[in-house]
PDB file of C-alpha atoms in Angstrom:
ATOM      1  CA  UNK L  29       3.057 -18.107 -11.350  1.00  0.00           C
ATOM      2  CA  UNK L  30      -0.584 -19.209 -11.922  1.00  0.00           C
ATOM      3  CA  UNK L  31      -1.364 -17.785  -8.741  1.00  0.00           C
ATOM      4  CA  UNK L  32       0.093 -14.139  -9.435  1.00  0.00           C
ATOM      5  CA  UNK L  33      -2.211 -14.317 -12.988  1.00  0.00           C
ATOM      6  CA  UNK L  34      -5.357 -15.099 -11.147  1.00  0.00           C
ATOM      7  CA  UNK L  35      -4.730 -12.191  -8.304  1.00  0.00           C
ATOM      8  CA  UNK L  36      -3.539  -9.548 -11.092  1.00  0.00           C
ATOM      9  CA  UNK L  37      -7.194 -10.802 -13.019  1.00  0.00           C
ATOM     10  CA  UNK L  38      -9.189 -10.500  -9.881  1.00  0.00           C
ATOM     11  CA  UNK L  39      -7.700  -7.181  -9.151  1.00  0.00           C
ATOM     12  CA  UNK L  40      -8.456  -5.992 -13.122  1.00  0.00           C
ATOM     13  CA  UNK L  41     -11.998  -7.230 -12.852  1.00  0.00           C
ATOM     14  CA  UNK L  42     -12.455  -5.267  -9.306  1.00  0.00           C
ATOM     15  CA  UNK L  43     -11.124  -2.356 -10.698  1.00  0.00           C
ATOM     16  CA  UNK L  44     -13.435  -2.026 -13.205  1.00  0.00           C
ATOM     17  CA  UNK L  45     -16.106  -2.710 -11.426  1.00  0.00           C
ATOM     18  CA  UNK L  46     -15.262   0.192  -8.755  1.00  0.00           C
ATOM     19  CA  UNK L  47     -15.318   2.639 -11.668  1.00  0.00           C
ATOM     20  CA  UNK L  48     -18.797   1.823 -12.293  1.00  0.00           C
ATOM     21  CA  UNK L  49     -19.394   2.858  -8.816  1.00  0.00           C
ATOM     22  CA  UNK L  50     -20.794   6.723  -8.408  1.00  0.00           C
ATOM     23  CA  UNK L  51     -19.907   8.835  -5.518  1.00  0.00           C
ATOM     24  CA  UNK L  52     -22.584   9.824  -3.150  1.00  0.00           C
ATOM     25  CA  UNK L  53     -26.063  11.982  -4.202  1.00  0.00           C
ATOM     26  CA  UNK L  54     -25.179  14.929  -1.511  1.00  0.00           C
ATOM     27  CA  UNK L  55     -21.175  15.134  -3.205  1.00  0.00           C
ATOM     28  CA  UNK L  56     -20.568  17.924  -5.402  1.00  0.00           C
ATOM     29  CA  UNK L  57     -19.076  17.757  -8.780  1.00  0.00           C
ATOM     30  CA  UNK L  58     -15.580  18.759  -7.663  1.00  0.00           C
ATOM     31  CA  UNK L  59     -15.302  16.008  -5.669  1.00  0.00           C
ATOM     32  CA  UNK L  60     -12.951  15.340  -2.671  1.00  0.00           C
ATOM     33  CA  UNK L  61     -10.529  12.005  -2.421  1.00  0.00           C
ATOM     34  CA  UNK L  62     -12.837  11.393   1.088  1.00  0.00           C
ATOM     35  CA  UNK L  63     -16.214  10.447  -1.434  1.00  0.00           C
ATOM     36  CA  UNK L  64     -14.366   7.025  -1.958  1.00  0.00           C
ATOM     37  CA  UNK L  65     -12.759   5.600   1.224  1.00  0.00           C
ATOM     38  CA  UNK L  66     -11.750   2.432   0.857  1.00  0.00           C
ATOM     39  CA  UNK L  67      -8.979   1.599  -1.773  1.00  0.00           C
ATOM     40  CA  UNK L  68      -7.644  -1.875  -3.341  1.00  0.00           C
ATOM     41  CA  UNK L  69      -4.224  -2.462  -5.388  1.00  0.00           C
ATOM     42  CA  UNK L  70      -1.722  -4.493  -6.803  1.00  0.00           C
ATOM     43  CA  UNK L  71       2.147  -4.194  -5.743  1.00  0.00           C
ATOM     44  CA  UNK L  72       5.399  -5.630  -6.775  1.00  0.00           C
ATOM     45  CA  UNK L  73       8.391  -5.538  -4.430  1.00  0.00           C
ATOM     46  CA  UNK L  74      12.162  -6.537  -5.044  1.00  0.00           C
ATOM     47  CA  UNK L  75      14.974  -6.824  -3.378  1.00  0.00           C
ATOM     48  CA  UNK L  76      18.415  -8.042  -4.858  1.00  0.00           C
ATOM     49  CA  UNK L  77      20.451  -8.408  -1.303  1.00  0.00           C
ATOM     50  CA  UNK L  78      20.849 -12.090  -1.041  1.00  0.00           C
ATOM     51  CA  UNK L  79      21.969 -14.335  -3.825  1.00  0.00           C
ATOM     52  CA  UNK L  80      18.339 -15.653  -3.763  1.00  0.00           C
ATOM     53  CA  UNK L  81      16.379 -12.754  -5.438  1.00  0.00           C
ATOM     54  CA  UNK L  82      13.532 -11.581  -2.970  1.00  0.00           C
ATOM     55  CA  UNK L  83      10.392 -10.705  -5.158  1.00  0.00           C
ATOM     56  CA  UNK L  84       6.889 -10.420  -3.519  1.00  0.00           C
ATOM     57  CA  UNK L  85       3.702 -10.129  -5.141  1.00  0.00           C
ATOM     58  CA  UNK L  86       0.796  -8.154  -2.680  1.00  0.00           C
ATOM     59  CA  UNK L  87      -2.892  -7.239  -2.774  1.00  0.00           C
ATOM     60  CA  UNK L  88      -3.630  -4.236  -0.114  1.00  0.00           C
ATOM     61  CA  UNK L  89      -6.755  -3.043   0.960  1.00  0.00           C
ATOM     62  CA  UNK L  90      -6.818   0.467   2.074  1.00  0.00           C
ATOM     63  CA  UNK L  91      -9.094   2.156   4.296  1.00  0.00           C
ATOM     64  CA  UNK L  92      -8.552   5.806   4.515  1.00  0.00           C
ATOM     65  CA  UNK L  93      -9.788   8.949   6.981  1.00  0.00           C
ATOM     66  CA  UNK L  94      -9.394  12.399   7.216  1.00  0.00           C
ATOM     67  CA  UNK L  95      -8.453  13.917  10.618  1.00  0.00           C
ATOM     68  CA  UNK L  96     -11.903  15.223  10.253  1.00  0.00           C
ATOM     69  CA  UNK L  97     -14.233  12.440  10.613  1.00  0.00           C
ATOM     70  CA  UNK L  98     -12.080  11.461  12.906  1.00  0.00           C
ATOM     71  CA  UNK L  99     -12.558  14.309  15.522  1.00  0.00           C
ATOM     72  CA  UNK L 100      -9.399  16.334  14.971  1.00  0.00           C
ATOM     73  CA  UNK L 101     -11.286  19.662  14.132  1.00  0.00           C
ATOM     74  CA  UNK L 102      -7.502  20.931  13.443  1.00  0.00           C
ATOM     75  CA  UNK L 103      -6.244  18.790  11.457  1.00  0.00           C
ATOM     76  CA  UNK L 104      -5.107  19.430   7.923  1.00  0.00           C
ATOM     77  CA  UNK L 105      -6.881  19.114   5.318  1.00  0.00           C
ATOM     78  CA  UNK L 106      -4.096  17.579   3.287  1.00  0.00           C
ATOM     79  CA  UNK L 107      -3.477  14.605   5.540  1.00  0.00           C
ATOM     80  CA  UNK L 108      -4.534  11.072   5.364  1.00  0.00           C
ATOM     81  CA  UNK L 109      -4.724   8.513   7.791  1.00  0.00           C
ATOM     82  CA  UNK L 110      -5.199   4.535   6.477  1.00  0.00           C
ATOM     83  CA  UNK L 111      -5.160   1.368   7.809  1.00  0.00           C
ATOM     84  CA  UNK L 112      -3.877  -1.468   4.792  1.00  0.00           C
ATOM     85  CA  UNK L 113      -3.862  -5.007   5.133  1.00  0.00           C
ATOM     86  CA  UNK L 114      -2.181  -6.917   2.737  1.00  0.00           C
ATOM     87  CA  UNK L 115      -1.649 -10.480   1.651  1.00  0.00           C
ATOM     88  CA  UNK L 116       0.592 -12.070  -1.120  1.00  0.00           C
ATOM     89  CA  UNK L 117       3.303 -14.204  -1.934  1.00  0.00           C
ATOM     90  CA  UNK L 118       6.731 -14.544  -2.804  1.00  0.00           C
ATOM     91  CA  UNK L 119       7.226 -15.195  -6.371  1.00  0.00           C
ATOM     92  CA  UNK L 120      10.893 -15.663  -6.747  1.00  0.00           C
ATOM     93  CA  UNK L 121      13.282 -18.287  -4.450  1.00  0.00           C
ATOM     94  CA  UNK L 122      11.856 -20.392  -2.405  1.00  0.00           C
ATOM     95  CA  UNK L 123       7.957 -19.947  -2.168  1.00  0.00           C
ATOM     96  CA  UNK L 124       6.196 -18.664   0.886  1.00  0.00           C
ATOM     97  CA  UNK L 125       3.357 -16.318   2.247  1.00  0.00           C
ATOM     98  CA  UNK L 126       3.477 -12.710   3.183  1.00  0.00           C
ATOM     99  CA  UNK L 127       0.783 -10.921   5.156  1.00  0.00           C
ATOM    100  CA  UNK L 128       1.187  -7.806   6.515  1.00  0.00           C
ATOM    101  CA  UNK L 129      -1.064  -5.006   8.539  1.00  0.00           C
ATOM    102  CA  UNK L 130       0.146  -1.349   8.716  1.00  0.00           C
ATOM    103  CA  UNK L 131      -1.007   1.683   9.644  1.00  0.00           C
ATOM    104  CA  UNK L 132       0.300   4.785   7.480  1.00  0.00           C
ATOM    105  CA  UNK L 133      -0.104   8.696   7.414  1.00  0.00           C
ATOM    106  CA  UNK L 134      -0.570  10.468   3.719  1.00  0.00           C
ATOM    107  CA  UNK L 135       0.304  13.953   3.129  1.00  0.00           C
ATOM    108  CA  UNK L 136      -1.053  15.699  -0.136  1.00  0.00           C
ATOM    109  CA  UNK L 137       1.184  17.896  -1.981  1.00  0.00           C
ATOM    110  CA  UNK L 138      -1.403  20.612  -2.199  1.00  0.00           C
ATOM    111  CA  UNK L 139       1.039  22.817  -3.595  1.00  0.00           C
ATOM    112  CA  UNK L 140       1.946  20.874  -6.868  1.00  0.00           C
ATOM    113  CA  UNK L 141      -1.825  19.758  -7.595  1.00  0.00           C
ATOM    114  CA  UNK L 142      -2.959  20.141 -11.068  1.00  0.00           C
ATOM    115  CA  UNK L 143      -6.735  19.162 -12.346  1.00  0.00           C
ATOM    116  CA  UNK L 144      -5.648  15.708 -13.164  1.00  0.00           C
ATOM    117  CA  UNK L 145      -2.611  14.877 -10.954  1.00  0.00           C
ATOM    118  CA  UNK L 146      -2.051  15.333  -6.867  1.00  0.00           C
ATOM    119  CA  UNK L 147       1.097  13.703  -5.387  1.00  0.00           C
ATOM    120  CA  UNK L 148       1.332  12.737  -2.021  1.00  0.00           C
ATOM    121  CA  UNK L 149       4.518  11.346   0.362  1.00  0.00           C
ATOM    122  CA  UNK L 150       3.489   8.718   3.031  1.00  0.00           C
ATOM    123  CA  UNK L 151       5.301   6.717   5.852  1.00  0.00           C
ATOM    124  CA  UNK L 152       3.641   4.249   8.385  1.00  0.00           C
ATOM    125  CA  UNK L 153       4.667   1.291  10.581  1.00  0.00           C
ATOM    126  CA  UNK L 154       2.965  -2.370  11.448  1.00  0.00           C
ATOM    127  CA  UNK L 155       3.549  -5.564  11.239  1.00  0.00           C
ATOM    128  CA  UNK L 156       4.401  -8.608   8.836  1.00  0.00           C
ATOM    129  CA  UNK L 157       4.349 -12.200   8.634  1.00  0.00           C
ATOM    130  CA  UNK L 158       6.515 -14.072   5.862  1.00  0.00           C
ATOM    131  CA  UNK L 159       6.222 -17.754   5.372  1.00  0.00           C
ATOM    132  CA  UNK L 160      10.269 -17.822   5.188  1.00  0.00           C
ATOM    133  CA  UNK L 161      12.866 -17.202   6.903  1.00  0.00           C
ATOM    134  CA  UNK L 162      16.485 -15.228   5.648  1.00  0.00           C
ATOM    135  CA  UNK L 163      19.758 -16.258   6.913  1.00  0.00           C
ATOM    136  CA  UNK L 164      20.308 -13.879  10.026  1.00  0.00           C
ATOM    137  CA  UNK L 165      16.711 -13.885  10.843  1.00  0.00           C
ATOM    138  CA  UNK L 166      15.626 -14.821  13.799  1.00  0.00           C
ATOM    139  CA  UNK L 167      11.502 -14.643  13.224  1.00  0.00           C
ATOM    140  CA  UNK L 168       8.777 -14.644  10.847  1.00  0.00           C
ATOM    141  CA  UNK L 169       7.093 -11.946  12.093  1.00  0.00           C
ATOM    142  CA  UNK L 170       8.767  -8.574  12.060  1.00  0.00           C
ATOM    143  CA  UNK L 171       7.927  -5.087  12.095  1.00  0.00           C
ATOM    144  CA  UNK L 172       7.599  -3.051   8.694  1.00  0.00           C
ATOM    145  CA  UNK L 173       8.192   0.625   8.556  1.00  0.00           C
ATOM    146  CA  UNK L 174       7.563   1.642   5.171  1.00  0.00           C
ATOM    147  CA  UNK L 175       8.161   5.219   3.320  1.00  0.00           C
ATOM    148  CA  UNK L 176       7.265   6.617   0.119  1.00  0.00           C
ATOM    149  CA  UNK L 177       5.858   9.016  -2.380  1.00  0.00           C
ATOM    150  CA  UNK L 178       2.982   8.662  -5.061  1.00  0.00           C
ATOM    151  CA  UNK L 179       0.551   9.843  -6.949  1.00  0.00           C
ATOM    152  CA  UNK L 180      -3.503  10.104  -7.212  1.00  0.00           C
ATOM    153  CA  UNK L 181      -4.862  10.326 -10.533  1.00  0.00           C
ATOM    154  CA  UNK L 182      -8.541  11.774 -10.931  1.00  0.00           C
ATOM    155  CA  UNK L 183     -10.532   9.090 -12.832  1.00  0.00           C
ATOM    156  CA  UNK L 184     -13.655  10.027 -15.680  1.00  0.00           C
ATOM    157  CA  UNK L 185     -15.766   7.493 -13.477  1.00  0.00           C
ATOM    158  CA  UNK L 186     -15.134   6.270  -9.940  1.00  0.00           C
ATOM    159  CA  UNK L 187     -12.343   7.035  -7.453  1.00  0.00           C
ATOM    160  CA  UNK L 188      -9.095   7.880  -7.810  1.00  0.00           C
ATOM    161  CA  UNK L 189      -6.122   5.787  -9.074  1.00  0.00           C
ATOM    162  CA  UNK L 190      -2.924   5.707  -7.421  1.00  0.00           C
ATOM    163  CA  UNK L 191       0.875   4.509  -7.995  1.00  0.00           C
ATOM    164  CA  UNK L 192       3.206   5.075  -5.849  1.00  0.00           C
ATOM    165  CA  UNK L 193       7.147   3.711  -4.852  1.00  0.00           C
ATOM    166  CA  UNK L 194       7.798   2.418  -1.679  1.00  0.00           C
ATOM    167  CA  UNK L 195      10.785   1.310   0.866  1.00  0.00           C
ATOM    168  CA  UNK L 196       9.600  -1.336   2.420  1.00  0.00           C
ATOM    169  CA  UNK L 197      11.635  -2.706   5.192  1.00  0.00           C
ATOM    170  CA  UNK L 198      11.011  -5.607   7.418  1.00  0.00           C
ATOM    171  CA  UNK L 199      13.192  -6.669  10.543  1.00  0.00           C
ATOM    172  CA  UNK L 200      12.705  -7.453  14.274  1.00  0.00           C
ATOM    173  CA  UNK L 201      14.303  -4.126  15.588  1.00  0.00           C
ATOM    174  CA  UNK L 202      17.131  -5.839  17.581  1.00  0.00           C
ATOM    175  CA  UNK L 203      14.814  -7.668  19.562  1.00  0.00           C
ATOM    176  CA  UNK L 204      16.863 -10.752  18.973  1.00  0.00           C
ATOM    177  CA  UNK L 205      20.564 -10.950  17.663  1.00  0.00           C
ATOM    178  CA  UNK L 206      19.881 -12.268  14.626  1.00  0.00           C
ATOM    179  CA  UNK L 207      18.030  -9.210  12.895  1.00  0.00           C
ATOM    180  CA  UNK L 208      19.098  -9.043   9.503  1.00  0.00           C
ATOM    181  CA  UNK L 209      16.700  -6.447   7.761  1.00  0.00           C
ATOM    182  CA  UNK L 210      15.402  -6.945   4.318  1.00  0.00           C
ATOM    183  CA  UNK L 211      14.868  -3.771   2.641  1.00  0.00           C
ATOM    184  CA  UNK L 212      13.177  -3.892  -0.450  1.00  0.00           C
ATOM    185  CA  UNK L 213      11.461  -1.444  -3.094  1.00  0.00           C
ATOM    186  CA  UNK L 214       8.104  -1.900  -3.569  1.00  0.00           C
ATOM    187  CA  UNK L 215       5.759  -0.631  -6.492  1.00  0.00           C
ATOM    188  CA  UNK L 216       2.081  -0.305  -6.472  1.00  0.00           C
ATOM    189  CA  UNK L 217      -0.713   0.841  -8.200  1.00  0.00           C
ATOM    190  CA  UNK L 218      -4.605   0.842  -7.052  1.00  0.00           C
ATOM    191  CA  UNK L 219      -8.041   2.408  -7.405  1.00  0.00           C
ATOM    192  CA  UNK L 220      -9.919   4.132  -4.506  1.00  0.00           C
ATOM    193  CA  UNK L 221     -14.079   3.381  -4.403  1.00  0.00           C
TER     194      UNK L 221
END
């Protein structure tokens, strides 16, 4: 538990260092979610399928891109492309690490944007390592499709924060017989800089 208190204090500390930050000279005043790329945040995830509780604590770092600045001239404006790595550990059970690299799509709700509030869905795939193993699993690392909806909330000073609620599902796709998937729910919240 120690361990989870000095991550959720580095993370508070970060965060309020990031607000200090200031977006770039040439950005306007209305500015655009792309004027702070890179994102960092806390998440919790539980699962109650085995009689051992499965609880995770994670720290992700998110890059993000627009189809833009990527080269796709056509792409829509509302759509996000990011890269997170994350790293944690299991808090409940028996202890172990989880690290995890996955590559996601977000799509803007342009439609029900207000001046303070603009949800998004997202879904993405990658890959994870635990440090464990669950009955009926035959690896530690797995693949981890994850899907989800949340919500960026403009900040006075800084980037954006986020929350959002995610499945997040890890298992080896069949490739062996014993493929027991964990699905678990997983809740985050970060600050974009």
């Amino acid at each position: 538990m120690p361990k989870v208190i000095c991550l959720i204090l580095a993370l508070s500390c970060f965060a309020l260092q990031a607000q200090d930050m200031e977006p770039p000279a040439e950005q306007s005043a209305a500015l655009d979610d792309m004027a702070y790329p890179n994102g960092l945040s806390a998440a919790y995830g539980v699962s109650h399928e085995f009689s051992d509780a499965l609880d995770y604590f994670l720290i992700t770092y998110h890059r993000f891109w627009s189809p833009q600045s990527l080269g796709w001239e056509n792409g829509s404006e509302a759509l996000r492309l990011k890269m997170e790595l994350s790293g944690g550990m299991r808090v409940s059970g028996q202890d172990g690490a989880v690290l995890s690299a996955v590559g996601m799509l977000q799509y803007y709700l342009d439609s029900m944007k207000n001046e303070r509030f603009h949800p998004y869905v997202e879904a993405g795939i990658g890959a994870i390592y635990t440090d464990w193993r669950e009955n009926n699993q035959a690896f530690r690392w797995n693949f981890n499709p994850q899907a989800g909806f949340g919500l960026a909330m403009d900040s006075d000073r800084g980037g954006p924060w986020f929350a959002s609620i995610r499945w997040h599902h890890l298992s080896n796709a069949s490739i062996d017989d014993d493929n027991h998937g964990v699905d678990t729910i997983l809740f985050m919240l970060g600050k974009r800089f």
